[in-house]
Coordinates of C-alpha atoms in Angstrom, one line a residue:
M428 CA -4.8 -14.2 27.8
Q429 CA -5.7 -11.5 25.1
I430 CA -4.0 -8.3 24.7
A431 CA -7.1 -5.8 24.7
P432 CA -7.2 -3.2 21.9
R433 CA -7.3 -0.3 24.2
H434 CA -3.9 -1.0 25.1
F435 CA -3.0 0.0 21.9
S436 CA -5.2 2.7 20.7
S437 CA -2.2 5.3 20.5
V438 CA 0.3 3.2 17.8
Q439 CA 1.6 6.5 16.2
L440 CA 3.5 6.4 12.7
R441 CA 7.3 7.3 13.5
F442 CA 7.9 10.3 10.6
M443 CA 11.6 10.8 8.9
N444 CA 12.3 14.4 9.0
I445 CA 13.3 15.0 5.0
A446 CA 14.7 18.3 4.2
V447 CA 16.1 20.2 0.6
V448 CA 19.5 21.9 1.7
T449 CA 21.5 24.4 -0.6
A450 CA 25.2 23.6 0.0
G451 CA 28.6 22.6 -1.8
V452 CA 29.1 18.5 -2.0
A453 CA 32.3 19.0 -0.5
D454 CA 32.6 21.3 2.5
H455 CA 28.9 20.1 4.1
A456 CA 29.0 18.8 7.3
T457 CA 27.3 15.2 7.3
P458 CA 27.7 12.4 9.6
L459 CA 26.8 10.5 6.3
L460 CA 27.3 11.4 2.7
I461 CA 25.0 9.4 0.1
L462 CA 26.2 9.3 -3.5
F463 CA 24.4 7.3 -6.0
V464 CA 26.4 5.5 -8.7
A465 CA 25.2 4.4 -12.4
E466 CA 26.6 1.1 -13.5
G467 CA 29.3 1.4 -16.1
E468 CA 30.1 4.9 -15.8
T469 CA 33.4 6.3 -14.6
E470 CA 32.4 9.8 -14.0
N471 CA 29.0 9.9 -14.5
T472 CA 27.8 13.8 -12.9
A473 CA 29.5 16.7 -11.8
E474 CA 29.1 16.2 -7.8
F475 CA 30.4 12.2 -8.3
G476 CA 33.9 14.2 -10.0
E477 CA 34.1 16.7 -7.4
V478 CA 33.3 14.3 -4.5
N479 CA 36.1 11.9 -6.5
Q480 CA 38.6 14.1 -6.6
A481 CA 38.5 15.6 -3.1
I482 CA 39.1 12.0 -1.8
S483 CA 42.3 11.7 -4.4
G484 CA 39.9 9.5 -6.7
Q485 CA 38.9 6.5 -3.9
I486 CA 35.5 6.3 -5.9
S487 CA 37.7 5.3 -9.2
A488 CA 40.0 3.3 -7.3
V489 CA 37.1 1.3 -5.8
L490 CA 35.5 0.8 -8.9
Q491 CA 38.6 -0.4 -11.3
K492 CA 38.8 -2.6 -9.0
G493 CA 35.7 -4.3 -8.6
D494 CA 34.7 -4.6 -5.5
F495 CA 31.9 -1.8 -6.4
R496 CA 30.2 -1.7 -10.3
G497 CA 27.4 0.4 -9.7
R498 CA 25.0 -2.1 -9.6
E499 CA 21.2 -2.2 -8.6
G500 CA 21.5 -2.9 -5.2
Q501 CA 25.2 -2.8 -4.2
S502 CA 26.6 -0.1 -1.7
V503 CA 29.9 0.7 -0.1
L504 CA 31.3 2.6 2.5
L505 CA 33.8 4.8 2.6
Y506 CA 35.9 6.8 5.4
P507 CA 37.7 9.7 3.4
G508 CA 39.5 11.4 6.2
E509 CA 39.2 14.3 7.8
D510 CA 40.5 16.5 5.2
A511 CA 39.2 15.2 2.3
L512 CA 35.5 15.9 2.6
A513 CA 33.5 17.9 5.6
A514 CA 31.6 14.6 5.5
E515 CA 32.3 12.1 7.7
R516 CA 31.6 8.8 6.1
L517 CA 30.7 8.5 2.1
L518 CA 28.2 5.8 0.8
L519 CA 28.1 4.5 -2.4
V520 CA 24.8 2.9 -3.7
G521 CA 24.4 1.4 -7.2
V522 CA 21.6 2.7 -9.5
G523 CA 22.2 -0.3 -12.2
K524 CA 21.8 1.2 -15.8
R525 CA 21.1 5.0 -16.1
E526 CA 18.7 3.9 -19.4
S527 CA 16.9 1.8 -17.5
L528 CA 16.3 4.4 -14.2
D529 CA 12.7 4.8 -13.4
A530 CA 10.8 5.8 -9.8
E531 CA 10.7 2.7 -8.8
K532 CA 14.2 2.0 -9.2
V533 CA 14.9 5.1 -7.4
R534 CA 12.4 4.4 -4.6
R535 CA 14.8 1.1 -4.3
A536 CA 17.7 2.8 -4.6
A537 CA 16.6 5.3 -1.6
G538 CA 15.1 2.1 0.2
T539 CA 18.9 0.4 0.1
A540 CA 20.7 4.1 0.9
V541 CA 18.2 4.5 4.0
K542 CA 18.6 1.0 5.4
Q543 CA 22.6 0.7 5.3
A544 CA 21.9 4.6 7.0
L545 CA 20.1 2.8 9.6
R546 CA 22.5 0.0 10.0
V547 CA 25.5 2.6 10.3
G548 CA 23.5 4.7 13.4
V549 CA 23.9 8.4 11.9
E550 CA 21.2 11.0 13.1
R551 CA 21.3 12.7 10.0
A552 CA 22.5 11.4 5.9
T553 CA 22.6 13.5 3.3
M554 CA 21.7 12.6 0.0
I555 CA 22.9 13.5 -3.4
L556 CA 20.3 12.9 -6.4
S557 CA 22.0 13.7 -9.4
G558 CA 23.5 10.3 -9.9
L559 CA 19.5 8.9 -10.1
R560 CA 18.3 11.3 -12.5
S561 CA 18.1 10.7 -16.6
E562 CA 17.0 12.1 -19.6
S563 CA 13.3 10.6 -18.9
L564 CA 13.6 11.3 -15.0
G565 CA 13.9 15.2 -14.0
A566 CA 14.7 16.4 -10.2
A567 CA 10.9 16.8 -9.6
P568 CA 10.1 12.8 -9.9
V569 CA 13.6 11.9 -8.8
S570 CA 12.8 13.6 -5.4
R571 CA 9.5 12.3 -4.9
A572 CA 10.3 8.9 -5.6
T573 CA 13.5 9.3 -3.5
A574 CA 11.2 10.7 -0.3
E575 CA 8.9 7.8 -1.0
G576 CA 11.5 5.2 -0.8
V577 CA 13.5 6.7 2.2
T578 CA 9.8 7.2 4.0
L579 CA 9.1 3.4 3.4
G580 CA 12.9 1.9 3.8
S581 CA 12.8 3.4 6.9
Y582 CA 9.7 1.7 8.6
V583 CA 9.9 -0.4 11.5
F584 CA 6.9 -2.5 13.4
D585 CA 7.9 -3.0 16.7
E586 CA 5.2 -1.6 18.5
L587 CA 4.2 -4.7 20.2
K588 CA 7.8 -5.3 21.6
T589 CA 8.6 -4.6 25.1
K590 CA 11.6 -3.5 24.2
Q591 CA 11.6 -1.6 20.9
E592 CA 13.8 -1.7 18.2
N593 CA 13.8 2.1 17.9
N594 CA 15.1 2.7 21.8
G595 CA 18.9 3.2 21.9
T596 CA 19.9 1.6 18.3
R597 CA 18.2 3.5 15.6
K598 CA 19.1 7.1 15.5
L599 CA 18.6 8.3 12.2
G600 CA 16.0 10.8 12.3
V601 CA 17.0 13.1 9.3
I602 CA 17.3 12.8 5.9
E603 CA 18.9 15.7 3.6
I604 CA 18.3 16.3 -0.2
L605 CA 21.4 18.3 -1.1
Q606 CA 20.6 20.8 -4.1
T607 CA 23.8 21.9 -5.8
D608 CA 23.0 23.0 -9.5
G609 CA 20.2 25.6 -9.1
E610 CA 16.6 23.7 -9.0
D611 CA 13.7 25.1 -7.9
T612 CA 13.7 25.1 -4.5
D613 CA 10.0 25.0 -4.1
L614 CA 9.3 22.7 -6.5
L615 CA 11.8 20.4 -4.7
E616 CA 10.2 20.8 -1.6
E617 CA 6.6 20.0 -3.0
A618 CA 7.9 16.6 -4.1
V619 CA 9.4 15.6 -1.8
R620 CA 6.4 16.6 0.6
L621 CA 4.1 14.5 -1.9
G622 CA 6.6 11.7 -1.7
R623 CA 6.6 11.7 2.4
V624 CA 2.8 12.0 2.7
V625 CA 2.2 9.2 0.4
A626 CA 4.5 6.6 1.6
E627 CA 3.4 7.6 5.2
A628 CA 0.2 6.8 4.6
E629 CA 1.2 3.6 3.1
N630 CA 3.5 3.1 6.6
F631 CA 0.0 3.7 8.0
A632 CA -1.5 1.0 6.1
R633 CA 1.5 -1.4 6.7
T634 CA 0.8 -1.0 10.6
L635 CA -2.7 -1.6 10.3
G636 CA -2.0 -4.6 8.3
N637 CA 0.8 -5.9 10.7
L638 CA -1.5 -5.3 14.0
P639 CA -2.9 -9.0 15.2
G640 CA -6.4 -9.6 14.9
N641 CA -6.9 -9.1 18.6
V642 CA -5.7 -5.5 18.4
A643 CA -7.0 -4.7 14.5
T644 CA -10.8 -5.8 15.0
P645 CA -13.5 -3.9 13.0
A646 CA -14.5 -1.5 15.9
Y647 CA -10.6 -0.6 15.9
L648 CA -10.3 0.3 12.5
G649 CA -13.6 2.1 12.6
Q650 CA -11.6 4.5 15.5
K651 CA -8.8 4.9 13.1
A652 CA -11.3 6.1 10.2
E653 CA -12.9 8.4 12.7
E654 CA -9.5 9.9 13.5
I655 CA -8.8 10.3 10.2
A656 CA -12.0 12.3 9.3
S657 CA -11.1 14.7 12.7
Q658 CA -7.6 15.2 11.1
F659 CA -8.6 16.0 7.7
G660 CA -12.0 17.7 7.4
M661 CA -13.8 14.3 6.2
R662 CA -17.1 13.0 7.2
A663 CA -17.0 9.8 8.8
T664 CA -20.1 7.0 9.0
I665 CA -19.4 3.7 10.7
L666 CA -22.7 1.3 10.8
G667 CA -23.0 -1.5 13.3
P668 CA -24.8 -4.2 13.5
A669 CA -28.0 -2.6 14.2
E670 CA -27.5 -0.1 11.1
L671 CA -26.0 -3.0 9.0
R672 CA -29.7 -4.9 10.2
E673 CA -31.8 -2.0 9.4
E674 CA -29.9 -1.9 5.8
S675 CA -30.5 -5.5 5.0
M676 CA -26.7 -6.2 4.9
G677 CA -27.2 -10.0 4.8
A678 CA -24.0 -11.0 3.4
L679 CA -21.7 -9.0 5.6
L680 CA -23.7 -9.9 9.0
A681 CA -23.5 -13.8 7.6
V682 CA -20.0 -14.0 7.6
S683 CA -19.8 -12.1 10.8
Q684 CA -22.3 -14.2 12.9
G685 CA -19.5 -16.9 13.7
S686 CA -17.6 -13.9 15.9
D687 CA -18.1 -12.3 19.2
E688 CA -16.6 -9.2 17.4
E689 CA -19.1 -7.0 15.5
P690 CA -19.1 -6.1 11.8
R691 CA -18.5 -2.7 10.8
L692 CA -19.3 -0.6 7.6
I693 CA -16.8 1.9 7.3
I694 CA -17.2 5.5 5.2
L695 CA -15.0 7.9 4.9
E696 CA -16.0 11.3 2.6
H697 CA -13.7 13.5 1.5
Q698 CA -16.0 16.1 -0.1
K699 CA -13.2 18.6 -2.1
G700 CA -14.5 18.5 -5.6
P701 CA -17.1 20.8 -7.4
A702 CA -20.2 20.6 -5.8
G703 CA -22.4 18.0 -7.3
S704 CA -19.8 16.3 -9.3
R705 CA -19.9 12.3 -8.8
P706 CA -17.4 10.6 -6.6
L707 CA -14.4 8.1 -6.6
L708 CA -15.0 5.3 -4.6
L709 CA -12.5 2.9 -3.0
V710 CA -13.1 -0.2 -1.3
G711 CA -11.0 -2.6 0.8
K712 CA -11.9 -5.9 2.1
G713 CA -11.4 -5.0 5.9
L714 CA -11.7 -8.7 6.8
T715 CA -9.5 -8.3 10.4
F716 CA -9.0 -12.6 10.7
D717 CA -10.2 -15.7 8.5
S718 CA -10.2 -18.7 9.6
G719 CA -11.9 -20.0 7.1
G720 CA -15.1 -20.8 8.9
I721 CA -16.8 -24.2 8.6
S722 CA -14.7 -24.7 5.6
I723 CA -11.6 -24.3 7.8
K724 CA -8.0 -23.4 6.4
P725 CA -5.0 -25.6 7.2
A726 CA -2.7 -24.6 11.0
Q727 CA -0.3 -23.8 8.5
S728 CA 0.9 -20.2 8.3
M729 CA -3.2 -19.1 9.4
E730 CA -1.7 -16.4 11.9
E731 CA -0.9 -14.3 8.2
M732 CA -4.8 -14.4 8.1
K733 CA -4.4 -11.0 10.2
F734 CA -3.4 -9.8 6.3
D735 CA -6.5 -10.5 4.9
M736 CA -7.6 -7.1 5.9
C737 CA -5.0 -5.5 3.6
G738 CA -7.5 -3.9 1.3
G739 CA -9.3 -2.1 3.7
A740 CA -6.0 -1.1 5.4
A741 CA -4.6 0.4 1.8
V742 CA -8.0 2.5 1.6
L743 CA -7.8 4.1 5.0
G744 CA -4.2 4.7 4.2
A745 CA -5.1 6.3 1.0
M746 CA -8.2 8.4 2.5
R747 CA -5.7 9.4 5.2
A748 CA -3.4 10.7 1.7
I749 CA -5.7 12.2 0.1
G750 CA -7.0 14.5 3.0
E751 CA -3.6 15.5 3.9
L752 CA -2.8 16.8 0.2
D753 CA -6.4 18.2 -0.1
I754 CA -6.8 16.3 -3.4
P755 CA -9.6 18.3 -5.1
I756 CA -11.9 15.9 -5.9
N757 CA -14.7 14.1 -4.1
V758 CA -13.6 10.9 -3.2
I759 CA -15.4 7.9 -0.7
G760 CA -13.7 5.2 1.1
V761 CA -15.6 2.1 2.2
V762 CA -14.5 -0.4 3.9
P763 CA -16.4 -3.7 5.2
S764 CA -15.1 -5.0 8.1
S765 CA -15.4 -8.6 10.2
E766 CA -14.1 -11.7 11.3
N767 CA -14.3 -15.5 9.8
L768 CA -14.7 -17.5 13.0
I769 CA -16.6 -20.5 13.8
N770 CA -18.9 -21.0 16.3
G771 CA -22.7 -22.8 16.5
R772 CA -24.4 -19.3 14.9
A773 CA -21.4 -19.0 11.9
M774 CA -22.7 -19.5 8.4
K775 CA -22.9 -22.7 7.3
P776 CA -21.9 -24.7 3.1
G777 CA -25.7 -25.1 1.6
D778 CA -26.8 -22.2 3.7
V779 CA -28.5 -19.6 1.3
I780 CA -28.0 -15.7 2.2
K781 CA -29.7 -12.6 1.0
T782 CA -27.6 -9.4 -0.2
H783 CA -28.1 -6.2 0.5
H784 CA -28.8 -5.9 -3.8
G785 CA -31.2 -8.2 -2.8
K786 CA -29.9 -11.6 -4.8
T787 CA -29.7 -14.6 -3.1
V788 CA -26.4 -16.4 -2.6
E789 CA -25.4 -20.1 -1.8
V790 CA -22.6 -20.4 0.4
V791 CA -20.8 -23.4 -1.5
N792 CA -17.7 -22.4 0.7
T793 CA -17.3 -20.1 4.0
D794 CA -13.7 -19.3 2.8
A795 CA -15.0 -17.5 0.0
E796 CA -16.2 -14.8 2.3
G797 CA -14.0 -11.7 1.6
R798 CA -16.5 -11.5 -1.6
L799 CA -19.8 -11.8 0.5
I800 CA -19.0 -8.8 2.3
L801 CA -17.9 -6.9 -0.7
A802 CA -20.8 -7.2 -2.5
D803 CA -23.0 -5.6 -0.1
A804 CA -20.5 -2.7 0.3
L805 CA -20.3 -2.5 -3.4
S806 CA -24.3 -2.3 -3.3
Y807 CA -24.6 0.0 -0.7
I808 CA -22.1 2.2 -2.4
R809 CA -24.9 2.9 -5.5
R810 CA -26.3 5.6 -3.5
F811 CA -23.6 7.4 -3.7
N812 CA -23.8 7.6 -7.3
P813 CA -20.2 7.1 -8.2
A814 CA -17.7 8.2 -11.4
A815 CA -16.0 4.8 -10.8
I816 CA -15.1 2.1 -8.4
V817 CA -11.6 0.5 -7.8
D818 CA -11.6 -2.3 -5.2
A819 CA -8.9 -4.1 -3.3
A820 CA -9.1 -7.6 -1.6
T821 CA -6.8 -9.9 -0.7
L822 CA -9.8 -12.6 -2.4
T823 CA -8.0 -15.6 -3.7
G824 CA -5.0 -18.1 -3.6
A825 CA -5.5 -18.6 -7.8
C826 CA -4.4 -15.1 -8.0
V827 CA -1.0 -15.8 -6.3
I828 CA -0.1 -19.2 -8.3
A829 CA -1.3 -16.7 -11.8
L830 CA 0.9 -14.1 -10.7
G831 CA 2.9 -14.5 -7.8
A832 CA 4.0 -11.7 -5.6
H833 CA 5.2 -9.1 -8.5
A834 CA 1.5 -7.9 -9.5
S835 CA -2.3 -7.9 -8.4
A836 CA -4.5 -9.1 -11.0
A837 CA -6.7 -6.2 -12.5
L838 CA -10.3 -7.2 -13.9
G839 CA -13.5 -5.1 -14.6
N840 CA -16.3 -4.0 -16.6
D841 CA -14.7 -1.0 -18.3
E842 CA -11.3 -1.6 -20.3
S843 CA -10.6 2.2 -20.3
L844 CA -10.5 2.3 -16.4
V845 CA -8.4 -1.0 -16.4
E846 CA -6.0 0.7 -18.1
E847 CA -6.2 4.0 -15.9
I848 CA -5.6 1.7 -12.7
R849 CA -2.6 -0.3 -15.1
Q850 CA -0.9 3.0 -15.6
A851 CA -1.6 3.8 -12.3
G852 CA 0.4 1.2 -10.9
A853 CA 3.1 1.3 -13.0
R854 CA 3.6 5.0 -11.8
A855 CA 3.7 4.0 -8.4
G856 CA 5.7 1.0 -8.8
Q857 CA 2.6 -1.4 -8.0
R858 CA 1.9 -3.1 -10.9
V859 CA -1.4 -5.0 -11.9
W860 CA -2.2 -7.5 -14.3
P861 CA -5.4 -7.4 -16.4
L862 CA -7.2 -11.1 -16.6
P863 CA -10.2 -11.8 -19.0
M864 CA -13.4 -11.2 -18.2
F865 CA -14.9 -13.8 -20.8
E866 CA -19.1 -14.4 -20.2
E867 CA -18.5 -17.5 -20.3
Y868 CA -16.8 -17.8 -17.0
R869 CA -19.8 -16.2 -15.2
D870 CA -21.8 -19.7 -15.8
Q871 CA -19.2 -20.9 -12.9
I872 CA -20.9 -19.1 -10.1
K873 CA -24.8 -20.2 -11.8
S874 CA -26.6 -22.1 -7.9
E875 CA -29.2 -24.7 -8.7
Y876 CA -30.9 -23.3 -5.2
A877 CA -30.6 -19.0 -5.3
D878 CA -29.2 -16.5 -7.7
I879 CA -25.7 -17.2 -7.8
K880 CA -23.3 -19.1 -5.5
N881 CA -20.0 -17.7 -3.7
S882 CA -17.1 -19.9 -5.1
G883 CA -17.6 -21.1 -8.7
G884 CA -14.7 -23.5 -7.7
R885 CA -10.7 -23.8 -8.8
P886 CA -10.5 -23.4 -12.5
A887 CA -10.0 -19.4 -13.2
G888 CA -10.6 -18.5 -9.3
T889 CA -9.4 -15.1 -9.5
I890 CA -11.8 -14.4 -12.6
T891 CA -14.9 -16.4 -11.6
A892 CA -14.3 -14.2 -7.7
A893 CA -14.3 -11.1 -10.0
W894 CA -17.6 -12.0 -11.5
F895 CA -19.2 -12.6 -8.5
L896 CA -18.7 -9.1 -7.4
R897 CA -19.8 -7.5 -10.8
E898 CA -23.1 -9.2 -9.7
F899 CA -23.5 -5.9 -7.7
V900 CA -21.9 -3.2 -9.2
E901 CA -24.3 -2.9 -12.1
E902 CA -23.4 -0.4 -14.8
T903 CA -21.2 1.8 -13.1
P904 CA -17.2 1.6 -14.3
W905 CA -15.3 -0.6 -11.8
V906 CA -12.4 -2.3 -11.8
H907 CA -11.6 -5.1 -9.0
L908 CA -7.7 -5.7 -8.0
D909 CA -6.9 -9.2 -6.4
I910 CA -3.8 -8.5 -3.5
A911 CA -3.5 -11.9 -2.7
G912 CA 0.0 -11.9 -3.4
T913 CA 1.0 -8.7 -3.1
A914 CA -0.4 -7.2 -0.4
Y915 CA 2.1 -8.7 2.3
G916 CA 5.3 -11.4 1.4
D917 CA 9.0 -11.4 3.2
G918 CA 10.1 -7.8 2.3
K919 CA 12.6 -8.8 -0.4
L920 CA 12.7 -5.1 -2.3
P921 CA 15.1 -2.8 -0.4
Y922 CA 12.3 -0.5 0.7
L923 CA 10.1 -3.0 2.6
T924 CA 9.9 -5.6 5.5
K925 CA 8.4 -8.7 6.2
G926 CA 4.7 -8.4 6.8
S927 CA 2.4 -6.1 4.9
T928 CA 3.2 -3.9 1.9
G929 CA 0.6 -1.4 1.9
A930 CA 0.0 -2.1 -1.3
P931 CA -2.1 -0.7 -3.0
T932 CA -2.4 2.5 -1.2
R933 CA 0.2 4.2 -3.6
L934 CA -2.1 3.1 -6.7
F935 CA -5.2 4.5 -5.0
V936 CA -3.5 8.1 -4.5
E937 CA -1.5 7.8 -7.9
W938 CA -4.8 7.5 -9.4
V939 CA -7.1 9.9 -7.9
L940 CA -4.2 12.6 -8.5
A941 CA -4.5 11.5 -12.3
R942 CA -8.5 12.2 -11.9
A943 CA -7.9 15.5 -10.1
G944 CA -5.7 16.5 -13.0

């Protein structure tokens, strides 16, 4: 028996409350005080010295014995005693060498800290952030990255369990950031808010990605888009089968015809920029389950094909953050969504389909379906006269072979835009790496029977898939992100869990923020 999507229509994020508080280090009462310690420094900050002195040099003793060296990912829990500190417990978290600190290492340290706090079972924890700062990383960026790491690290997906992990075992609800040296409180609070909003949006995308295909259907994604529009004053347009036929979106309809689930083209418009200014377009593949179609995938790990909509989930998450932050720019999020299953109507290898653009495509592999639904979406959005387009898709296994799980591939028709996206990814902690798009690669998608075919074979598979998409963006500056290796995984980073990562939600928002100035 399948679980009806309506049973989970009220899936909600559980938010961590992050507050900036002003107090003395030694006399602030808290169940857990968290101190970040750099490797190789015996007394790296004034706060470190004050805490160490208050507990009679216990931190120095731990460092000298080598049980804890401040290396990245290390942590140790101390019980300072009733009269030493107002804090009941002291958690030391290593951050590695101070000179190598950046925003991503701060996120990871904060993720380590919050997961340890969850294991301890306290209801509130207090962080001292001075140990995370460096010459190139000031109080505001550290506070933002900490808020992101805390919010991402506290994420749990247990909505579909009859006994949720959060019931009776997970108490942590408040993280305090202790302000001790006279920084601008308003500035820190705004930095924390920015980090929290972006990370909550990414957690939203993670939840959409983790939901199974019998819950997160194309219609369900459309409902979530409408909720975002209602909450943040956007315009939502959801095209169903009838509207898609009117628009002659033959590629999206061809992919969906093997499923009983209806396809959707989801459009969210955030119009907060100057009147008439050309919008930025975010496009995400929303394939809610991919069996491969008649070119069927192997049974092993096929359950992971619920993650084939993670690009679309990231677009919805990013639009949620853009709306909540009320960024003064025009942004449109677009998600083509369908399933790719098998029935008597399913598209077949050898079929020729006509796209929204008018180009014909020979289907040589029904498992190369993501580029088909994206093709119609990329053609449709020309009506918005976009300033630039960035799309994200779990598109090719070849990308996983090339880059593994540590970077997404970036390919495009505008080198300056590719560099913009690379830099946004570096700032957001979601790295991308450019791949070439030499003209010779296009020859692999030439067809004897149609304008192009939907697969160029195994050699340079990521590049030829991008060339297919390029056929539909024409001259608009465009970057394609292949997130096949980064959209989901084993959760090895301190702020992640197994399953959907939410990538590239943070990258999308970072790019939009930079464009908004």
